[in-house]
Coordinates of C-alpha atoms and ligand atoms in Angstrom, one line a residue:
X1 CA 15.8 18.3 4.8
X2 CA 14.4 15.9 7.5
X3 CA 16.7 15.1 10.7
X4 CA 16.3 11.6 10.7
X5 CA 18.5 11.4 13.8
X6 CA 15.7 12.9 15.6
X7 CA 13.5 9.6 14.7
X8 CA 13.7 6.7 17.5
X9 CA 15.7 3.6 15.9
X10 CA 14.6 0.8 18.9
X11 CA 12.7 -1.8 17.9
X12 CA 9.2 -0.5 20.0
X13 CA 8.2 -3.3 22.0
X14 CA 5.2 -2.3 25.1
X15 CA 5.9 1.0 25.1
X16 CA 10.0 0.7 25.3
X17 CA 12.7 1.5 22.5
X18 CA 14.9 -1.6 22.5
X19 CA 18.0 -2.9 20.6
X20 CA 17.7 -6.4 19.2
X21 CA 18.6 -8.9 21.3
X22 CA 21.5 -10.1 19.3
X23 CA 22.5 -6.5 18.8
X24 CA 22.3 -7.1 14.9
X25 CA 21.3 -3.8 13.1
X26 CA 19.6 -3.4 9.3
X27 CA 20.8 -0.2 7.2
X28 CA 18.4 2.1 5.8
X29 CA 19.4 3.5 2.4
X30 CA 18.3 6.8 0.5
X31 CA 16.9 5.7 -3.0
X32 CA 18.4 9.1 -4.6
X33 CA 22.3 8.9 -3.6
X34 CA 22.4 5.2 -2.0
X35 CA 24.3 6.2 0.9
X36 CA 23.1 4.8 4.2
X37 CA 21.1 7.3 5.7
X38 CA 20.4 5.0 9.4
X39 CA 20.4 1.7 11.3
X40 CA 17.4 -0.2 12.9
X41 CA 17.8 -3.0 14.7
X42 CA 17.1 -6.9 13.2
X43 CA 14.4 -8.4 15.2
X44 CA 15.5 -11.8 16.5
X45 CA 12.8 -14.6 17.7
X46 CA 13.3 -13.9 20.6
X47 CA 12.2 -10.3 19.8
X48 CA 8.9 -11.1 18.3
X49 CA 8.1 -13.4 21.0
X50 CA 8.5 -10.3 23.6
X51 CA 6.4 -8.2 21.3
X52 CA 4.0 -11.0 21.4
X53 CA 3.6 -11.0 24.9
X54 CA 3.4 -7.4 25.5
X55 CA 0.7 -7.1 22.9
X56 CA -1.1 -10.1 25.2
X57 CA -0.3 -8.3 28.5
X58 CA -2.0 -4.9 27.1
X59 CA -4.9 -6.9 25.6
X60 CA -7.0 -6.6 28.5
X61 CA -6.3 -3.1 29.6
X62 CA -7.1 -2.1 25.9
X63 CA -10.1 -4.6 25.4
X64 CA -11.8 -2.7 28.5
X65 CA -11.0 0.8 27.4
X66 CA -14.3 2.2 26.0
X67 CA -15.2 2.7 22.6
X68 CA -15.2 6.5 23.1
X69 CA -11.5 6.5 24.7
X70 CA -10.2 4.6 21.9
X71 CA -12.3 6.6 19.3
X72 CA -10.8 9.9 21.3
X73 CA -7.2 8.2 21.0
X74 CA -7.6 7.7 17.4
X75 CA -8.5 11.0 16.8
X76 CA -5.5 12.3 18.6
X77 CA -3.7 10.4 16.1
X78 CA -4.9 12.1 13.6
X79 CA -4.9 15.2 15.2
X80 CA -0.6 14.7 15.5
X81 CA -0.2 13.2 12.1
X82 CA -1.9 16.4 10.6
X83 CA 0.0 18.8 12.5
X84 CA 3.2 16.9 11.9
X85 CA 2.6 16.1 8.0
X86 CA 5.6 18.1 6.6
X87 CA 8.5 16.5 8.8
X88 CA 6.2 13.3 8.3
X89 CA 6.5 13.8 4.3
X90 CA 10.4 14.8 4.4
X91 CA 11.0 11.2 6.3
X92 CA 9.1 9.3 3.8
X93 CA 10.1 10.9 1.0
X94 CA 13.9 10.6 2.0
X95 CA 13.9 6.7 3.1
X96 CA 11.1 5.9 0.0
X97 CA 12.5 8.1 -2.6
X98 CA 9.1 9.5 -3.5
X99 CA 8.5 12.9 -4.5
X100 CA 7.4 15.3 -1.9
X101 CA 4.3 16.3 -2.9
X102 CA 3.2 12.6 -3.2
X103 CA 4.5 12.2 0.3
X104 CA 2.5 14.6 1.4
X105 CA -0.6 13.0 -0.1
X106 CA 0.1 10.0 1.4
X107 CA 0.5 11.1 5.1
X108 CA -2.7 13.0 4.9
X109 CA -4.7 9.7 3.0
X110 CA -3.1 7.9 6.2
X111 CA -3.8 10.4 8.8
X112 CA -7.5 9.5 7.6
X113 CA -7.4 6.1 8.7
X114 CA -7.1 7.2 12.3
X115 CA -10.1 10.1 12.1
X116 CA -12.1 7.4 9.8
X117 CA -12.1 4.6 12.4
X118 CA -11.9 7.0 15.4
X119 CA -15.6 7.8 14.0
X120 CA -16.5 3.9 13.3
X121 CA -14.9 2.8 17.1
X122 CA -18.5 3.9 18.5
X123 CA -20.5 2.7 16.2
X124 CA -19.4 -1.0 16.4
X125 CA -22.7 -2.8 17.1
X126 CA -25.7 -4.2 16.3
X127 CA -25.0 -7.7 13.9
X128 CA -21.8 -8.1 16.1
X129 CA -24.1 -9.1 19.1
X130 CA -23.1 -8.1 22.4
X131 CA -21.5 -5.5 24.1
X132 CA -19.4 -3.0 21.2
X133 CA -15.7 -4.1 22.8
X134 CA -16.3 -7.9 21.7
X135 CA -12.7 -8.2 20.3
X136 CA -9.6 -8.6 21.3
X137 CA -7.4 -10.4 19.2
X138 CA -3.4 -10.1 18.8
X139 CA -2.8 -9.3 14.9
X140 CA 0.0 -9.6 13.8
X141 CA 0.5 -6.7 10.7
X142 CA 3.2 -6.9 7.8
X143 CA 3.1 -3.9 5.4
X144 CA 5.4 -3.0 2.2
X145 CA 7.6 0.0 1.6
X146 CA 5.8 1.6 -0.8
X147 CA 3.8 3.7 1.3
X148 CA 5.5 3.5 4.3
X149 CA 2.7 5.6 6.3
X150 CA -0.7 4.4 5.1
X151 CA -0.1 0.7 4.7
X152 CA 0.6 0.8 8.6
X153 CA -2.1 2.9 9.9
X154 CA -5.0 1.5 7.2
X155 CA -4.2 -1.5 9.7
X156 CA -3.6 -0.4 12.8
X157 CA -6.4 2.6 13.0
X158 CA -9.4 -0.4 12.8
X159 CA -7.3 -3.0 14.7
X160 CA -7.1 -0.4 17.4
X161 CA -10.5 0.7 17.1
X162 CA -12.0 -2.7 17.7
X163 CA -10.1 -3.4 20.4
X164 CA -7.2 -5.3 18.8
X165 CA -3.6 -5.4 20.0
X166 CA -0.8 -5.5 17.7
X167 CA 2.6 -5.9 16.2
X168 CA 3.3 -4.4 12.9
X169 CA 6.6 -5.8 11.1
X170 CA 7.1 -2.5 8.3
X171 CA 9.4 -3.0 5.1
X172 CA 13.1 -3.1 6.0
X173 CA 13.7 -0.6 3.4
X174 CA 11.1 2.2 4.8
X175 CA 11.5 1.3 9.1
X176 CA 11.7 4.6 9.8
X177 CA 8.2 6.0 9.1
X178 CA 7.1 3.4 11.0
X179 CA 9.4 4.5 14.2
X180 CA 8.4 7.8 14.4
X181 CA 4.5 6.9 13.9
X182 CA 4.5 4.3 17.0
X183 CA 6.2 7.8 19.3
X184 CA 3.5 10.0 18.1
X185 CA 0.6 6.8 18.9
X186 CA 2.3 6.7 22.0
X187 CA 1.7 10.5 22.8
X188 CA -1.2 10.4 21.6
X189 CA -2.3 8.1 24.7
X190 CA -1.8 4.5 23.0
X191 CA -1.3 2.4 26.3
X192 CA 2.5 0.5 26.4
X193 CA 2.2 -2.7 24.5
X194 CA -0.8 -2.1 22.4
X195 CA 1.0 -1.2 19.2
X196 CA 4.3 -2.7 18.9
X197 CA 6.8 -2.6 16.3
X198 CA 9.4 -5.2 15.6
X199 CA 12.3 -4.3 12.0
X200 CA 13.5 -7.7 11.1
X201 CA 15.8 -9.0 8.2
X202 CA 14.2 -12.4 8.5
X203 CA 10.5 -12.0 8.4
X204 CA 9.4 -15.4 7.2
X205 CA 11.3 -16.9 10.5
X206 CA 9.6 -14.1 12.8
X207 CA 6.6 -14.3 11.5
X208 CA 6.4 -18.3 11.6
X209 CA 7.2 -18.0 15.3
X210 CA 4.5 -15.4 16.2
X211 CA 1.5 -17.2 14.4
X212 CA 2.7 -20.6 16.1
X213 CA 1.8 -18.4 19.4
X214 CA -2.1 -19.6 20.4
X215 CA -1.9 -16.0 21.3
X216 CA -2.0 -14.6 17.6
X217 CA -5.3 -15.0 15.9
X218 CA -5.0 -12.5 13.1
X219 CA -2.9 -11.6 10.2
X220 CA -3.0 -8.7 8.0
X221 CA -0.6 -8.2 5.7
X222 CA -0.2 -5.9 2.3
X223 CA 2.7 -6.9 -0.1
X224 CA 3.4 -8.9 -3.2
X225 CA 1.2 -12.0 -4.4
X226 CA 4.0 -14.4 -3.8
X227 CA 4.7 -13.5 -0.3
X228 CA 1.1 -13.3 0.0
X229 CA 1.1 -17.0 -0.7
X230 CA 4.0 -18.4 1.9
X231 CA 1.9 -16.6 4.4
X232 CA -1.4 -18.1 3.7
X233 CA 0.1 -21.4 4.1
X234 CA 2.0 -20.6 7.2
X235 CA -1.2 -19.3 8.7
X236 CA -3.4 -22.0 7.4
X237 CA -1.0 -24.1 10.2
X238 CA -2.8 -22.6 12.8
X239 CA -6.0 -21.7 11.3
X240 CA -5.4 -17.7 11.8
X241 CA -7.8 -15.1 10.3
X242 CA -6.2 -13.8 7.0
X243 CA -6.3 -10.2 5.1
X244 CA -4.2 -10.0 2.2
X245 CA -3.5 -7.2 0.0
X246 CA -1.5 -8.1 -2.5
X247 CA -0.6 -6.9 -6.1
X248 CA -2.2 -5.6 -8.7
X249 CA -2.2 -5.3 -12.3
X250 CA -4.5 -2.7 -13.7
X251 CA -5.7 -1.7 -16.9
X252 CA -6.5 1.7 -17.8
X253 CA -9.2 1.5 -20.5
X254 CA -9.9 4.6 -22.5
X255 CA -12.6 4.7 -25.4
X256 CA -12.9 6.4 -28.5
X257 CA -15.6 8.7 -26.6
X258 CA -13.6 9.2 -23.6
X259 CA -12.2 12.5 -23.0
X260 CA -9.0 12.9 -24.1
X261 CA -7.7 15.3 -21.9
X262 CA -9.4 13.8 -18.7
X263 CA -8.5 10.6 -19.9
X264 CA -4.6 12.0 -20.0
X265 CA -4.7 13.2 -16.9
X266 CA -6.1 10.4 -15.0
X267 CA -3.8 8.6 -17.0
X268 CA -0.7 10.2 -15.4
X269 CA -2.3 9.8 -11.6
X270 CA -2.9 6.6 -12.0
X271 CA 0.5 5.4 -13.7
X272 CA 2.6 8.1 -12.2
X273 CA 1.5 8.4 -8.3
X274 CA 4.4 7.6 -6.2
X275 CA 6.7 6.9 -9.8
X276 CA 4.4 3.9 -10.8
X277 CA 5.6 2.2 -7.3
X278 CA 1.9 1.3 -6.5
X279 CA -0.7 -1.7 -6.2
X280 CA -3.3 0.7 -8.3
X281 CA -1.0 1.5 -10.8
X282 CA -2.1 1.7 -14.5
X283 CA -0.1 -1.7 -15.5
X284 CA -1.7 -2.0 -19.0
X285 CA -3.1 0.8 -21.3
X286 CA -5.8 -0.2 -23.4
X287 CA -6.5 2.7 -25.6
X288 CA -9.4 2.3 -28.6
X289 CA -8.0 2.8 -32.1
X290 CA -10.0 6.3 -33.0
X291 CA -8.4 7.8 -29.8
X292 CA -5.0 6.0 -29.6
X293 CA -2.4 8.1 -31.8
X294 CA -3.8 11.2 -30.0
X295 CA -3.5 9.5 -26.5
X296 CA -0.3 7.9 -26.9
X297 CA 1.3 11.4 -28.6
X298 CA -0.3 13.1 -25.5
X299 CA 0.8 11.0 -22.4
X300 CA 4.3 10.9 -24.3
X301 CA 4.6 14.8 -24.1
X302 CA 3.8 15.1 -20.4
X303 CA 5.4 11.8 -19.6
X304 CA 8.6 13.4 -21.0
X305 CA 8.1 17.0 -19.5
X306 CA 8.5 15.1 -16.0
X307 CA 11.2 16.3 -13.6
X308 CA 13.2 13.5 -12.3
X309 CA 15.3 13.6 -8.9
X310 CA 15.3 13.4 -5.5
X311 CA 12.1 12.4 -3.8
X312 CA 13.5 15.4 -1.1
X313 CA 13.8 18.2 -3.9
X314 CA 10.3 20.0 -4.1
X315 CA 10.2 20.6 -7.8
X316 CA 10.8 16.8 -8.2
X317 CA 7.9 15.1 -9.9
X318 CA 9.0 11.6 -10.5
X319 CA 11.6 10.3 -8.0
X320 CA 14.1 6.8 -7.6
X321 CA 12.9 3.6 -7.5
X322 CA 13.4 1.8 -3.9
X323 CA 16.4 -0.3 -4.7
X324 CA 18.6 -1.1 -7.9
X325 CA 17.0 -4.6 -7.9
X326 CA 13.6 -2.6 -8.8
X327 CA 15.6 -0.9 -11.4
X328 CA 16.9 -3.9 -12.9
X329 CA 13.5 -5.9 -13.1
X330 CA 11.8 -2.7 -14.8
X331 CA 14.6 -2.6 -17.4
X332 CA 14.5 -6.0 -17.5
X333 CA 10.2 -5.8 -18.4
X334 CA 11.2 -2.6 -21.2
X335 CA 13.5 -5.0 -23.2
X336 CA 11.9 -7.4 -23.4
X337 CA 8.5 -5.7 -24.4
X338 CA 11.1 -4.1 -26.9
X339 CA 12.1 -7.6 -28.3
X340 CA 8.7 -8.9 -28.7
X341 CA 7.7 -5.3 -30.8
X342 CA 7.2 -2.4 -28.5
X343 CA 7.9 0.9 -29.9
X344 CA 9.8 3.4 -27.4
X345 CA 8.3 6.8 -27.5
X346 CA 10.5 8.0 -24.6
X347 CA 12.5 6.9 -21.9
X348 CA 13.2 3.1 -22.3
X349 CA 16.6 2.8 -20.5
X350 CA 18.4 3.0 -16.9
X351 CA 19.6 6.5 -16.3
X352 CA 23.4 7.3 -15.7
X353 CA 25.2 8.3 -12.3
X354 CA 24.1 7.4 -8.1
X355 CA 20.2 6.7 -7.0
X356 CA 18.1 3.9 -8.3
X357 CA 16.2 6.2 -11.3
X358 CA 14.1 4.7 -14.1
X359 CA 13.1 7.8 -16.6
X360 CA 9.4 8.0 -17.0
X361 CA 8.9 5.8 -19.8
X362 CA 6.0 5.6 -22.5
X363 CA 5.9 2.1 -25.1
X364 CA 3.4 1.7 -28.1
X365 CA 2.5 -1.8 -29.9
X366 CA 3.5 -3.6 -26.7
X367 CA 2.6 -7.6 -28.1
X368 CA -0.1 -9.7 -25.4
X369 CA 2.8 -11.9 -24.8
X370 CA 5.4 -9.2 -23.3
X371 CA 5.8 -10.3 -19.5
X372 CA 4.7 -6.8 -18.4
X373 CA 1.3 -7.6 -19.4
X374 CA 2.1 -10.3 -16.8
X375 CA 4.0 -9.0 -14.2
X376 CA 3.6 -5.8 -12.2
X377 CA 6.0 -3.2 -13.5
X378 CA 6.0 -0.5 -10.5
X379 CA 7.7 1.8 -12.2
X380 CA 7.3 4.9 -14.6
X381 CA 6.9 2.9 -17.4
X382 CA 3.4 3.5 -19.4
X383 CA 2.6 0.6 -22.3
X384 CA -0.2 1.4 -24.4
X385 CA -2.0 -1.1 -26.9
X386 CA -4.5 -0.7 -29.1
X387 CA -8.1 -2.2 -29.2
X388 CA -11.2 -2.0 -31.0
X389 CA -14.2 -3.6 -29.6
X390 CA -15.7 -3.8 -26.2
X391 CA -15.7 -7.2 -25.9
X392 CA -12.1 -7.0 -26.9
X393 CA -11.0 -4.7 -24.1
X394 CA -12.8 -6.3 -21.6
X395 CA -11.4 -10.1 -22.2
X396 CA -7.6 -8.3 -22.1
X397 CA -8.2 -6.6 -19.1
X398 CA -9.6 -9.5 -17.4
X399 CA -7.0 -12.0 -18.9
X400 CA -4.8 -11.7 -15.8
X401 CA -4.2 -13.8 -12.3
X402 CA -4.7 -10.7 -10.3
X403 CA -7.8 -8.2 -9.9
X404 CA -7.6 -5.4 -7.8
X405 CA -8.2 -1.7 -9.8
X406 CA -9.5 -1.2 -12.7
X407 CA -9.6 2.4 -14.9
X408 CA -12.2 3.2 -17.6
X409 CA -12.7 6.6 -19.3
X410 CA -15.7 7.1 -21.3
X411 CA -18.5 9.9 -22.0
X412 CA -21.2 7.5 -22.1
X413 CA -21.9 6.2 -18.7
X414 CA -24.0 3.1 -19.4
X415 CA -21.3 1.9 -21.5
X416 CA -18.7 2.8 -18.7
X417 CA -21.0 0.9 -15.9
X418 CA -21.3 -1.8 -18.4
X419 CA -18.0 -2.6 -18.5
X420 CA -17.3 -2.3 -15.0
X421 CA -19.4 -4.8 -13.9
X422 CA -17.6 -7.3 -16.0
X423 CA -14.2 -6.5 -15.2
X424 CA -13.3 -8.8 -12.7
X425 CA -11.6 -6.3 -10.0
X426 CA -12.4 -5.0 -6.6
X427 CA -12.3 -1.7 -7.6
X428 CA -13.2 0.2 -10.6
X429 CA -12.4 3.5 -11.3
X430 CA -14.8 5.7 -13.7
X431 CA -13.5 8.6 -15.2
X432 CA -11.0 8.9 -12.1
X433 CA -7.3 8.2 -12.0
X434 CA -7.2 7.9 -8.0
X435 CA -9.3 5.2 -5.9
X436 CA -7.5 4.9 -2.4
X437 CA -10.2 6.9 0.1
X438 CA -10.5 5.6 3.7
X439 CA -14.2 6.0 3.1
X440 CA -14.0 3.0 0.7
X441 CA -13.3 -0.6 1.0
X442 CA -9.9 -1.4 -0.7
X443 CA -9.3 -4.8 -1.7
X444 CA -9.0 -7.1 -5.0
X445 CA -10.0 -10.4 -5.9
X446 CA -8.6 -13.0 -7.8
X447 CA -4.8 -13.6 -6.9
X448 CA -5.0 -9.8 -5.7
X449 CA -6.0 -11.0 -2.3
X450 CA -8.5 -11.6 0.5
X451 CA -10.7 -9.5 2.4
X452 CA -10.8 -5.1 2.4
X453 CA -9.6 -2.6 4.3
X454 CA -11.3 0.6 5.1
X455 CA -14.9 1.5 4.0
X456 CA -17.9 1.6 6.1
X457 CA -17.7 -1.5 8.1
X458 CA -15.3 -3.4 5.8
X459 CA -12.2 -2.0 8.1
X460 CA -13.0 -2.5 11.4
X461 CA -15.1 -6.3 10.8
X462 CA -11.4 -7.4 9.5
X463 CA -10.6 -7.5 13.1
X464 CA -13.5 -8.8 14.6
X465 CA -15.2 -12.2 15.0
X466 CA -19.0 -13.0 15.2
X467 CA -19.9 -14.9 18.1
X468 CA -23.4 -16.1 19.2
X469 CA -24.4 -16.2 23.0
X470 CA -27.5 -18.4 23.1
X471 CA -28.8 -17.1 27.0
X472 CA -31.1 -19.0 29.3
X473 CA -32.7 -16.2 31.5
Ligands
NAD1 P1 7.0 -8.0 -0.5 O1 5.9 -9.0 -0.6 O2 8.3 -8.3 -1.0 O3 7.2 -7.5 1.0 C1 6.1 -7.0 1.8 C2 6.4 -7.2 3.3 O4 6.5 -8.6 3.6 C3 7.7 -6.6 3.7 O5 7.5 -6.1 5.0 C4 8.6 -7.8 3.7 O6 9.7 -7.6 4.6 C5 7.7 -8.9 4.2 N1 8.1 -10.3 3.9 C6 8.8 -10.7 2.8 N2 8.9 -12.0 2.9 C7 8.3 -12.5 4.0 C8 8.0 -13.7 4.6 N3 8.5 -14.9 4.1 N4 7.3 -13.8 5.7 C9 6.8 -12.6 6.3 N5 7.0 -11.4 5.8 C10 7.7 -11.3 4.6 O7 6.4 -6.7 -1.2 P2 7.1 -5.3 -1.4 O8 8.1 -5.3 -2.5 O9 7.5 -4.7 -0.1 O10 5.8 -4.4 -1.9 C11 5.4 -4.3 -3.2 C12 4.2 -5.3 -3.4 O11 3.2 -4.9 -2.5 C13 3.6 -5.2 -4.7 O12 3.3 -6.5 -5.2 C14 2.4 -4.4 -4.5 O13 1.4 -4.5 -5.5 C15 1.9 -4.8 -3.2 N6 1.1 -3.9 -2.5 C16 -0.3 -4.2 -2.4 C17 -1.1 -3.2 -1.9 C18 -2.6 -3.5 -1.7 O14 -3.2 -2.8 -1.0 N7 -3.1 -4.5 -2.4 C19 -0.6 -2.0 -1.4 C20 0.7 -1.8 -1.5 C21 1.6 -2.7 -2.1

């Protein structure tokens, strides 16, 4: 078990652990036995302004600091997250809830973000213009609880590496990944000030205050669409550079040709990765009528076989939902998919006794009309229609606000490339059930948000700006 009272609890603001200023603290809760597990302090505004002016004060130092120190920084970033990864993956797993071994994945897919841009830092150039340190903007950096590690450092790693200060406001639910990340930047030779980190109960006053500062020209943030919007608008205020990665609601095609066991096991990776909590998540099963009895029998058998229980217990496969609200609204989405017709092949109903746990959950003859088609479910709970065309698969899977991934198993690959250029998504995934890879640019369109992260390029431009220098010699 992870010694969270090891972890630093300060808000980190230039390079100091600090109470807030009002003294007022936010409880961190384990998702498996709801008992409060630590406090972090409640940024005030007050609080984010001193964050904002030690990210200003470092700006320069760090502006100036070559691309080959901050590429060498980066690495050592990665270097610590690597060699830290299992006391990493016990913290996230106990504040998130998720299974260990998805933990683990997740600490070394963010680990990557810091060797990925350590390697782009020196190769900033060439359409950018001038000299390869051009920027130096103060971003500010909001990320969600659902992966507590990655979400922060798929930011920070290209802010960083293009010469960016910043200020990253994590998930109250999940502070505490966050924490012990800015004490391992810090030994890994971040300089005081240039990443700062600020736990707040109110974010939509905090973050108001820090994009009114002249100072702050960039936001990133990675949460829901709605949020998503109320930043936009605060931003638009000021005119400040937006990246938004917001939600998703994918659909997981499978054709008669597919592979049926491929297609199952994709299947469970993409719906079951962190217990459904993610953006990628299989939302909507399409599954064409030769194939679907088979399929739905299948993904019922090993949806079923799952162990549930403490994200913290090894053998644990599928583990609680972040908080009892989250178990409430995926009940909430099962019932009524049940009213409107939905068959239950297993699961289907909020488990007895402590910890927020949904049982892995797998629904057949879910109607068009049931609000999960609608809404993001992020949870265990797999509904699978039935189609027959390709025509017909493609208009339901693009008849949807958002558009970020997209799953399609098939043998025949013309047919599979076919169909992926007319989904409307920013990712497609081809006979794959896992997308997220530093290499590549994440991001979505539609109502799934603005702009990519990662990818060669993609990343690190988010944090830049063009500018033209017309010289008389
Ligand atoms: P959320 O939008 O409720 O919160 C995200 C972050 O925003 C948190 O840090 C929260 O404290 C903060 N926040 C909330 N209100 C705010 C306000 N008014 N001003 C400033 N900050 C505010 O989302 P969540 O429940 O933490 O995360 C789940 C959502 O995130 C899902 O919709 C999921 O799809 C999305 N997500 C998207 C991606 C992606 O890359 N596209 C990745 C992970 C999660």
């Amino acid at each position: 078990m992870f010694d969270y009272a090891t972890v630093s609890h300060g808000l980190y603001v230039g390079g100091r652990w600090q109470p807030s200023s009002e003294g007022r603290v936010i409880e961190v809760v384990d998702p498996s036995t709801e008992a409060v597990i630590a406090v972090v302090p409640d940024a005030t505004l007050a609080d984010a302004a001193a964050a904002v002016n030690a990210a200003s004060k470092a700006a320069a130092g760090w502006r100036e600091t070559s691309p080959r120190r901050r590429s060498e920084i980066l690495r050592r970033c990665f270097e610590l997250m690597t060699e830290r990864a299992e006391i990493l993956a016990a913290l996230i797993s106990l504040e998130n809830g998720k299974a260990l071994r998805d933990a683990r994945s997740e600490v070394a897919y963010a680990a990557e973000f810091f060797r990925w841009n350590a390697e782009e830092a020196v190769r900033i150039s060439g359409e950018f213009g001038l000299a390869p340190s051009g920027a130096n903007r103060n971003c500010v950096l909001i990320t969600p609880w659902n992966f507590p590690a990655a979400m922060a450092t798929r930011k920070i790693a290209p802010a960083l590496a293009a010469g960016c200060t910043v200020i990253l406001k994590p998930a109250s639910e999940t502070p505490l990944t966050a924490y012990a990340l800015a004490a391992l930047y810090e030994e890994a030779g971040v300089p005081p000030g240039v990443v700062n980190v600020l736990t707040t109960s109110t974010p939509g006053p905090v973050t108001a205050a820090m994009l009114a500062d002249p100072r702050v020209r960039k936001l990133s943030f990675t949460g829901s669409t709605g949020v998503g919007r109320v930043l936009l608008a605060e931003a638009a205020k000021h005119v400040i550079s937006c990246s938004m990665e917001l939600g998703g609601n994918a659909p997981f095609i499978v054709f008669d040709d597919a592979d049926l066991e491929a297609a199952l096991d994709g299947a469970m990776v993409a719906k079951m990765r962190n217990a459904g909590e993610a953006c990628t998540a299989a939302n909507r099963l399409y599954v064409q009528a030769g194939i679907h009895d088979a399929f739905a029998d299948g993904l019922r058998k090993r949806m079923a076989a799952l162990n549930v229980g403490a994200g913290t217990h090894t053998e644990t496969e599928c583990g609680p939902m972040i908080t009892s609200k989250a178990v409430n609204k995926i009940d909430r989405l099962v019932q009524d998919a049940v009213v409107r017709g939905a068959k239950v092949l297993c699961g289907g109903a909020i488990a007895e006794g402590k910890g927020y746990f949904y049982p892995p959950t797998v629904l057949r003859d879910v109607s068009a009309d049931a609000a999960m088609m609608h809404e993001e479910i992020f949870g265990p709970v797999a509904p699978i229609m039935r189609f027959d065309s390709e025509a017909d698969a493609i208009a339901r899977a693009n008849d949807t606000e958002y558009g970020l991934a997209a799953y399609i198993y098939t043998r025949d690959l013309a047919k599979g490339m076919r169909v992926a250029s007319k989904i409307e998504s920013g990712m497609i995934a081809l006979n794959h059930g896992l997308m997220s890879d530093p290499a590549a640019p994440f991001g979505g369109v539609k109502q799934s948000g603005l702009g990519r992260e990662g990818g060669q390029k993609h990343g690190v431009a988010e944090f830049m700006e063009a500018k033209y220098i017309a010289v008389t010699l």
